[in-house]
PDB file of C-alpha atoms in Angstrom:
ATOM      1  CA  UNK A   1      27.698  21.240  10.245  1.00 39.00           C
ATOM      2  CA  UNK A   2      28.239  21.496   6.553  1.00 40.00           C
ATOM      3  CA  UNK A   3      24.368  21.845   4.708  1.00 43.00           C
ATOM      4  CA  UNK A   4      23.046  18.358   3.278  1.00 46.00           C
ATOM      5  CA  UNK A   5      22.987  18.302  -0.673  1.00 41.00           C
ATOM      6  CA  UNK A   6      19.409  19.386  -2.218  1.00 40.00           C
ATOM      7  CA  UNK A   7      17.251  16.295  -3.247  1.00 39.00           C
ATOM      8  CA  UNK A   8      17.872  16.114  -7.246  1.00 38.00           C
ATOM      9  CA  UNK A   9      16.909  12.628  -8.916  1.00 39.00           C
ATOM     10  CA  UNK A  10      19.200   9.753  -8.103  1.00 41.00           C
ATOM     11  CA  UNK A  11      20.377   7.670 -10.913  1.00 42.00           C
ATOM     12  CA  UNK A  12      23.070   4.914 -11.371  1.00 38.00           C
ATOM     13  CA  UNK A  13      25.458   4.764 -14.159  1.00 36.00           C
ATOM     14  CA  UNK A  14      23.040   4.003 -16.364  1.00 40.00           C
ATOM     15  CA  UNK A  15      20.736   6.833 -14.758  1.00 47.00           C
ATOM     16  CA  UNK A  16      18.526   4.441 -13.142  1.00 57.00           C
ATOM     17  CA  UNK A  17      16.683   5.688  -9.950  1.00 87.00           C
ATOM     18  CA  UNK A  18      16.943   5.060  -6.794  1.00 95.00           C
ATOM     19  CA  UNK A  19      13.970   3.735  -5.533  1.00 97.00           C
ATOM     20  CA  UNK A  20      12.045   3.868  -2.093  1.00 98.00           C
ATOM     21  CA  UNK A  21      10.177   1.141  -0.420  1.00 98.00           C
ATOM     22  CA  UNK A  22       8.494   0.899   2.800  1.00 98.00           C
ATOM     23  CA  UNK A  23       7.450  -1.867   5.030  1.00 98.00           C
ATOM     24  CA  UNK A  24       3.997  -1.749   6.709  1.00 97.00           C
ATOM     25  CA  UNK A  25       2.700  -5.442   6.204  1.00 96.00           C
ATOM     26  CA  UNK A  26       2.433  -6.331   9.959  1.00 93.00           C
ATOM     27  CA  UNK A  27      -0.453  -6.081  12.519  1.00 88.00           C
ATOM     28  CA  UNK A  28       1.749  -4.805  15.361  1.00 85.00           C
ATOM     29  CA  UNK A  29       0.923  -6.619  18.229  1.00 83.00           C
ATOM     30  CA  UNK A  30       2.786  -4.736  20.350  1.00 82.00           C
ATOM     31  CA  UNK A  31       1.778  -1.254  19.041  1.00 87.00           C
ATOM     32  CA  UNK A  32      -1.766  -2.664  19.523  1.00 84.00           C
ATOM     33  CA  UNK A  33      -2.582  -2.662  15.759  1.00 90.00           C
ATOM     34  CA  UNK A  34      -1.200  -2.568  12.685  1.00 94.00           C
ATOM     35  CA  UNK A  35       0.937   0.378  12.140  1.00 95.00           C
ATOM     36  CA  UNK A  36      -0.099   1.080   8.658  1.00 96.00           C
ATOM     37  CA  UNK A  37      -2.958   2.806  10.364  1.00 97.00           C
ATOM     38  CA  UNK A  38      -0.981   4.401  13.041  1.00 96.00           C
ATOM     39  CA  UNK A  39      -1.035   8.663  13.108  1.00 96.00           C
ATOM     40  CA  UNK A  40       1.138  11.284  14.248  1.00 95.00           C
ATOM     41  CA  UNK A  41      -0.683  13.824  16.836  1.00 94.00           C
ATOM     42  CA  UNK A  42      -1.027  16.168  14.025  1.00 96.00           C
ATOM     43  CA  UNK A  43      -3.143  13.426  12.535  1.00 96.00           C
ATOM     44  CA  UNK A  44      -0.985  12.431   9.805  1.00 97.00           C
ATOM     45  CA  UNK A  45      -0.563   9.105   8.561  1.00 98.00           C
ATOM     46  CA  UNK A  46       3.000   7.426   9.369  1.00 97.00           C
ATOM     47  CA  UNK A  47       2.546   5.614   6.133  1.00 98.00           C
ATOM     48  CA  UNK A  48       2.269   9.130   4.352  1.00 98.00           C
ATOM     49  CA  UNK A  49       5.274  10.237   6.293  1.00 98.00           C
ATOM     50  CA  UNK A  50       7.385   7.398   5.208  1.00 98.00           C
ATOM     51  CA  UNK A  51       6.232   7.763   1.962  1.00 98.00           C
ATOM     52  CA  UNK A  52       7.071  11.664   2.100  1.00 98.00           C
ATOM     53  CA  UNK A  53      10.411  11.149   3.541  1.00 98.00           C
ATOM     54  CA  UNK A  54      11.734   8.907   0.824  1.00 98.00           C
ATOM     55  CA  UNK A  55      10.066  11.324  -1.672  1.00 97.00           C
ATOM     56  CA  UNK A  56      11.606  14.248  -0.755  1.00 96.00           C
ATOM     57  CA  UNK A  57      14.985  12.201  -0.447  1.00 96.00           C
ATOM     58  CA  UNK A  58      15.134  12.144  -3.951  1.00 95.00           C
ATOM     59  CA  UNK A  59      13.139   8.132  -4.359  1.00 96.00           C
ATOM     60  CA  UNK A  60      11.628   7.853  -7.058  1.00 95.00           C
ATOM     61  CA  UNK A  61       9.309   5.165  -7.631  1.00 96.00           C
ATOM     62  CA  UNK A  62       8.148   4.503  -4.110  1.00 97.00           C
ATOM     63  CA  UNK A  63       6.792   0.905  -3.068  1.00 98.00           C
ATOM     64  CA  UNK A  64       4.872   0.719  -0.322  1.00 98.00           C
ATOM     65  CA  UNK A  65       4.485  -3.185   1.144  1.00 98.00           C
ATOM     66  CA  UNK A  66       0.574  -3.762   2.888  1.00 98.00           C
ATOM     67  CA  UNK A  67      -0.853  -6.662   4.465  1.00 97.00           C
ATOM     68  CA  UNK A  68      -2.472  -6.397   7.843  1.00 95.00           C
ATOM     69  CA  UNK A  69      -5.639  -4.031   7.353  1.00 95.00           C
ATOM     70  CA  UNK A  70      -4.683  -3.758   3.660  1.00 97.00           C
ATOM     71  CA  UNK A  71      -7.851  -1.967   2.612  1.00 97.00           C
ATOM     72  CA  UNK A  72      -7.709   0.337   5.319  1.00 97.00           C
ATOM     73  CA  UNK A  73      -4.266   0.883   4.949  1.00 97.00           C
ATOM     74  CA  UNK A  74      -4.240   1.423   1.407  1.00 98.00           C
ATOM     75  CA  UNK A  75      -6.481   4.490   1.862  1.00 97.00           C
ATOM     76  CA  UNK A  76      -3.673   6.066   3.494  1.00 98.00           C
ATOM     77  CA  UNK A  77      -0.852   5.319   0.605  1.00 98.00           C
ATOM     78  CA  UNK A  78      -0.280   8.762  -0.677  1.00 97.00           C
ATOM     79  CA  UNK A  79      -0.914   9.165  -4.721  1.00 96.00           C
ATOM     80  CA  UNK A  80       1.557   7.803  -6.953  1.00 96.00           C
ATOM     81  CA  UNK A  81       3.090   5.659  -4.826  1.00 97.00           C
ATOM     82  CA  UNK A  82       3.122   1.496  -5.738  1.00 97.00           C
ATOM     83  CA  UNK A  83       0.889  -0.343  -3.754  1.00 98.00           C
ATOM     84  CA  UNK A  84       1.413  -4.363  -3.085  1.00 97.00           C
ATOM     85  CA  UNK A  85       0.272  -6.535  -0.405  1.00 97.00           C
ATOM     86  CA  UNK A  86       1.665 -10.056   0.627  1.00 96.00           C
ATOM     87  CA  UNK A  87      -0.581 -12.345   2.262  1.00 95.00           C
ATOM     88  CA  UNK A  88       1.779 -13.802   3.956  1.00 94.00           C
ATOM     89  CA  UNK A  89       2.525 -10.945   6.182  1.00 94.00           C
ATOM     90  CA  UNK A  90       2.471 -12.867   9.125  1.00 92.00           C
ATOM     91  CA  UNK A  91       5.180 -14.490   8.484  1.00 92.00           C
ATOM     92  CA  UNK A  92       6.959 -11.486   9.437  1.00 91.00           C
ATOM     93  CA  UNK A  93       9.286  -9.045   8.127  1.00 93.00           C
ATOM     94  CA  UNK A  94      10.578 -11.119   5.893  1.00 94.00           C
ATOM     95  CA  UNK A  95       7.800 -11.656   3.781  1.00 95.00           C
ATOM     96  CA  UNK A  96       7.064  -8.098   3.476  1.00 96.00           C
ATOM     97  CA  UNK A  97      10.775  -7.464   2.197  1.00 97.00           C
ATOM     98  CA  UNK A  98      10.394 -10.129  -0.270  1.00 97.00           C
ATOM     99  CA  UNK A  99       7.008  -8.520  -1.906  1.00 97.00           C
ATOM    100  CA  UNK A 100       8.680  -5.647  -1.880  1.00 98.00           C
ATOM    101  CA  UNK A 101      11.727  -6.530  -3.631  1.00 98.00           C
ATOM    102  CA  UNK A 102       9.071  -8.286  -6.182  1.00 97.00           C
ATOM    103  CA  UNK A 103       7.449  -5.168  -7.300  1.00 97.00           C
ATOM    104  CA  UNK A 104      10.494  -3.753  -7.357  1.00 97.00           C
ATOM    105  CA  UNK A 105      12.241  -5.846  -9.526  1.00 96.00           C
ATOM    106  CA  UNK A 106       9.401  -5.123 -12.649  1.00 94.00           C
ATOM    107  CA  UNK A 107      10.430  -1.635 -12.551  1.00 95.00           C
ATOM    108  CA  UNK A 108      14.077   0.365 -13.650  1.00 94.00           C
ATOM    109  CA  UNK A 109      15.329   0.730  -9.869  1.00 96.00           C
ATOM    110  CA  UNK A 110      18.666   0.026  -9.575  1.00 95.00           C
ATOM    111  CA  UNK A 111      18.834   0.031  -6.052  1.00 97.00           C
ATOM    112  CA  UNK A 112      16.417   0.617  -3.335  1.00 97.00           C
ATOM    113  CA  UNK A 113      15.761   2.771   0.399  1.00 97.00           C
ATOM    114  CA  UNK A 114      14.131   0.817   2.831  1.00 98.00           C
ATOM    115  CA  UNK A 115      12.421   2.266   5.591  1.00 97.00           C
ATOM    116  CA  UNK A 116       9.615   0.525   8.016  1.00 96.00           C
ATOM    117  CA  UNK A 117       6.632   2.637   8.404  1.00 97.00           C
ATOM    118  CA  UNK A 118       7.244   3.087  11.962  1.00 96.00           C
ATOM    119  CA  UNK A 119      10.266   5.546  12.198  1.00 96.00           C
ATOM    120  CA  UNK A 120       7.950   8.594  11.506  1.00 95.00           C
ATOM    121  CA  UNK A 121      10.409  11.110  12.673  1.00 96.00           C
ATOM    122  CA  UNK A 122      12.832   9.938  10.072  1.00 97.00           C
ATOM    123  CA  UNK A 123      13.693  13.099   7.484  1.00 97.00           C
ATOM    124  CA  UNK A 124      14.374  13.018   4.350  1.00 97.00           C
ATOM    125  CA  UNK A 125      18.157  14.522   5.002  1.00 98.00           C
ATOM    126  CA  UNK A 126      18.724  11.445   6.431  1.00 97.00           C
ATOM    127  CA  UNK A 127      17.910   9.608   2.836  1.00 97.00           C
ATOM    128  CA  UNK A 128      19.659  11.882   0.907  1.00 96.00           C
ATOM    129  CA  UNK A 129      22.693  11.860   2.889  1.00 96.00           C
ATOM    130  CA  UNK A 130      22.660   7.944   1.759  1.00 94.00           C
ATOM    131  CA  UNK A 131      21.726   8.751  -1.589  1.00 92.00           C
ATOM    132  CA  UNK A 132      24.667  11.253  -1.568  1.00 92.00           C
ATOM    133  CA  UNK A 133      27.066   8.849  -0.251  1.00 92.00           C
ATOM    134  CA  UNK A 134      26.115   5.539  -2.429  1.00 89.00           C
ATOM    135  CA  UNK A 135      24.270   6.928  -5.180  1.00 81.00           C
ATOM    136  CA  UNK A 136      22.145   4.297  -7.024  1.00 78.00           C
ATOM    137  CA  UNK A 137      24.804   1.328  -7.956  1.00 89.00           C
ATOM    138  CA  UNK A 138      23.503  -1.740  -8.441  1.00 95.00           C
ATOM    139  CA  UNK A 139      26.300  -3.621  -6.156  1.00 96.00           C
ATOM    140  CA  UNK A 140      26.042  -0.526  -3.001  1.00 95.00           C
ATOM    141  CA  UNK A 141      25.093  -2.239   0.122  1.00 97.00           C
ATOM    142  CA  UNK A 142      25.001   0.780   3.094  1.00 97.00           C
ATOM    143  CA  UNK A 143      23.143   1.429   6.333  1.00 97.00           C
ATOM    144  CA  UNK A 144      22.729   4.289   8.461  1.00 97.00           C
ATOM    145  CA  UNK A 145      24.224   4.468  11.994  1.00 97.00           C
ATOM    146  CA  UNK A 146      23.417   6.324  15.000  1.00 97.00           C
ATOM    147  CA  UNK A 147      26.700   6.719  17.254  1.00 94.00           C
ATOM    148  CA  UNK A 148      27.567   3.403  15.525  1.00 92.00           C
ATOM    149  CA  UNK A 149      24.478   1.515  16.095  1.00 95.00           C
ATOM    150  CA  UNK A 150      22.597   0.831  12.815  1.00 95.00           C
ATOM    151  CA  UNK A 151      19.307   1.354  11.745  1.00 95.00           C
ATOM    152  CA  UNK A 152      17.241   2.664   9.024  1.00 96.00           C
ATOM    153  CA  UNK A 153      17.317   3.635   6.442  1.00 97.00           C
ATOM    154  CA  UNK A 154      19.031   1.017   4.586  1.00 97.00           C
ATOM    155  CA  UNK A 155      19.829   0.821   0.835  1.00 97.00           C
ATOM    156  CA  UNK A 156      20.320  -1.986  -1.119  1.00 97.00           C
ATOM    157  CA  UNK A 157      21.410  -2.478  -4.877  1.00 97.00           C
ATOM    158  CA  UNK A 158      19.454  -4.285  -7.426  1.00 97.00           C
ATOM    159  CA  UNK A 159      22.280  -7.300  -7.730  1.00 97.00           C
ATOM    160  CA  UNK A 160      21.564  -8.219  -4.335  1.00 98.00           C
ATOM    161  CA  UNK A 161      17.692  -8.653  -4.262  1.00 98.00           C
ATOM    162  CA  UNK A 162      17.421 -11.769  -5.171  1.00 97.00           C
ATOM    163  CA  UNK A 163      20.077 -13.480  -2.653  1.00 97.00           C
ATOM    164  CA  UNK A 164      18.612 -11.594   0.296  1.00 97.00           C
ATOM    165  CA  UNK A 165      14.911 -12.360  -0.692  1.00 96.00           C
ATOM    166  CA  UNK A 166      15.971 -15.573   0.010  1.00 96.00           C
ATOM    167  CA  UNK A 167      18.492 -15.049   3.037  1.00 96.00           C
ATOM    168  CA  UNK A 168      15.634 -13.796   5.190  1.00 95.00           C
ATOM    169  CA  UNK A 169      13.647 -15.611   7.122  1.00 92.00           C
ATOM    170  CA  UNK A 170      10.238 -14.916   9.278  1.00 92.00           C
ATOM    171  CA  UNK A 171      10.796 -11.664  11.354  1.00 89.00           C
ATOM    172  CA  UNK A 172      14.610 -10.800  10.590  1.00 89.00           C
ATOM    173  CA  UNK A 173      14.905  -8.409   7.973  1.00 90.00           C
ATOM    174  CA  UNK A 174      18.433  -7.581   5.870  1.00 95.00           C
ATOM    175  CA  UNK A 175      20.564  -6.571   8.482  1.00 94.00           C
ATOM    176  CA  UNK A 176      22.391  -9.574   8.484  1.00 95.00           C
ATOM    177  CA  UNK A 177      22.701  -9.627   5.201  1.00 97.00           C
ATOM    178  CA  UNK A 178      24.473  -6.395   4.922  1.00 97.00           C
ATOM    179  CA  UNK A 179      26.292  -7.237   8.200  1.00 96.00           C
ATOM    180  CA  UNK A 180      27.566 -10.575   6.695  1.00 97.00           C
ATOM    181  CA  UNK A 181      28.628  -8.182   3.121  1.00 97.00           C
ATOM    182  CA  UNK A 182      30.423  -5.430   4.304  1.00 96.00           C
ATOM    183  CA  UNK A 183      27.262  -3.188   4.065  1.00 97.00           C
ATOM    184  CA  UNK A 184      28.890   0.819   4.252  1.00 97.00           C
ATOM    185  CA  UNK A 185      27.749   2.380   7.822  1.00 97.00           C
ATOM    186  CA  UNK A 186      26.829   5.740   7.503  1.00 97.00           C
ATOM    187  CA  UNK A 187      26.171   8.068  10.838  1.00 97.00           C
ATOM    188  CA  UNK A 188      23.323   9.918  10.735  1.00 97.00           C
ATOM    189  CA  UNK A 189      22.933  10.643  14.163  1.00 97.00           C
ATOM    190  CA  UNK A 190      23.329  14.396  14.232  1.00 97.00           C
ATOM    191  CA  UNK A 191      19.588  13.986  11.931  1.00 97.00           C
ATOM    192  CA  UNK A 192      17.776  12.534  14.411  1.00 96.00           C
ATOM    193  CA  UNK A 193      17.862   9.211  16.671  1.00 95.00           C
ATOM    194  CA  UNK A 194      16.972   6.384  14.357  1.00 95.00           C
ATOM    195  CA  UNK A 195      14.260   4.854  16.613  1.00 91.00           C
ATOM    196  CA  UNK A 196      11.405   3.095  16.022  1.00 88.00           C
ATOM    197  CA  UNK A 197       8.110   3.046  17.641  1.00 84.00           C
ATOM    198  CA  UNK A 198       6.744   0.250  18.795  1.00 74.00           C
ATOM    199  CA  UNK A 199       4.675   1.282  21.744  1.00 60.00           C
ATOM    200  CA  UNK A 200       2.160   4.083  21.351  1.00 60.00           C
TER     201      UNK A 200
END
């Protein structure tokens, strides 16, 4: 297998970044608690891990989305990183997208990684295998795949935030926006397995 490209800064054609954002607004009522909180065994926060992952992927700002536990949760945001919480987390997904997109839209991102805080196995290869294939346009719309089954991460250009912060709706999040637009599927399944945890 041919070696993934190094993780320089990602810019669009105006050398705007690419930004990162996770999503760790819910309480997780399966998981048994919000998974902002949630730790690896090594004790490490997934939220750091997320965080990390996008980082090293070459993300640059990175928004992190809180609601559920927000003060606790907060605690665990590594330095640097953008902090916003929607209070309408239980709404679902969506709602955490939205805020997301929100803070994002008041900085220079032109387009955005998406990760949910609980895929803590995800590396940052697989982000900057995405950022090598779609760069940071403003109109990319691209998802990773795992023998053809999507998942995260996801990444998203600035001239589509607005018209999916209002496609979604309570606990469906983008992918059928990017399923409806052609979104670019790319396999990352020789990185790892794409799945999430939602049982401890």
């Amino acid at each position: 297998m041919p070696a993934e490209p190094s993780a320089p800064p990602v810019g669009g054609p105006a050398g705007a970044p690419l930004a990162g954002l996770v999503l760790a607004a819910g309480a997780g009522r399966r998981f048994g608690g919000p998974k902002a909180l949630a730790r690896d065994p090594e004790g490490v926060a997934w939220v750091e891990r997320a965080v990390g992952a996008l980082r090293d992927g070459g993300c640059d700002p990175v928004v992190v989305v809180l609601g559920a536990a927000s003060d606790d949760a907060a605690r665990l945001v590594p330095r640097g990183a953008i902090v916003t919480i929607t209070d309408a987390w239980s709404e679902g997904v969506s709602a955490s997208l939205r805020a997301g997109l929100d803070a994002l839209a008041r900085t220079a991102a032109s387009a955005v990684v998406v990760v949910p805080v609980d895929t803590p196995d995800l590396p940052a290869v697989a982000v900057r295998r995405l950022a090598a294939r779609v760069g940071a346009d403003a109109a990319v719309l691209a998802s990773a795949e795992y023998a053809g089954v999507p998942g995260p991460p996801v990444v998203i250009g600035r001239d589509h935030w607005v018209a999916l912060a209002a496609a979604v709706r309570g606990d469906v999040g983008a992918r059928p926006y990017l399923r409806a637009h052609g979104a670019l599927a790319v396999e990352c399944g020789d990185l790892w397995s794409g799945a999430d945890q939602d049982v401890r």
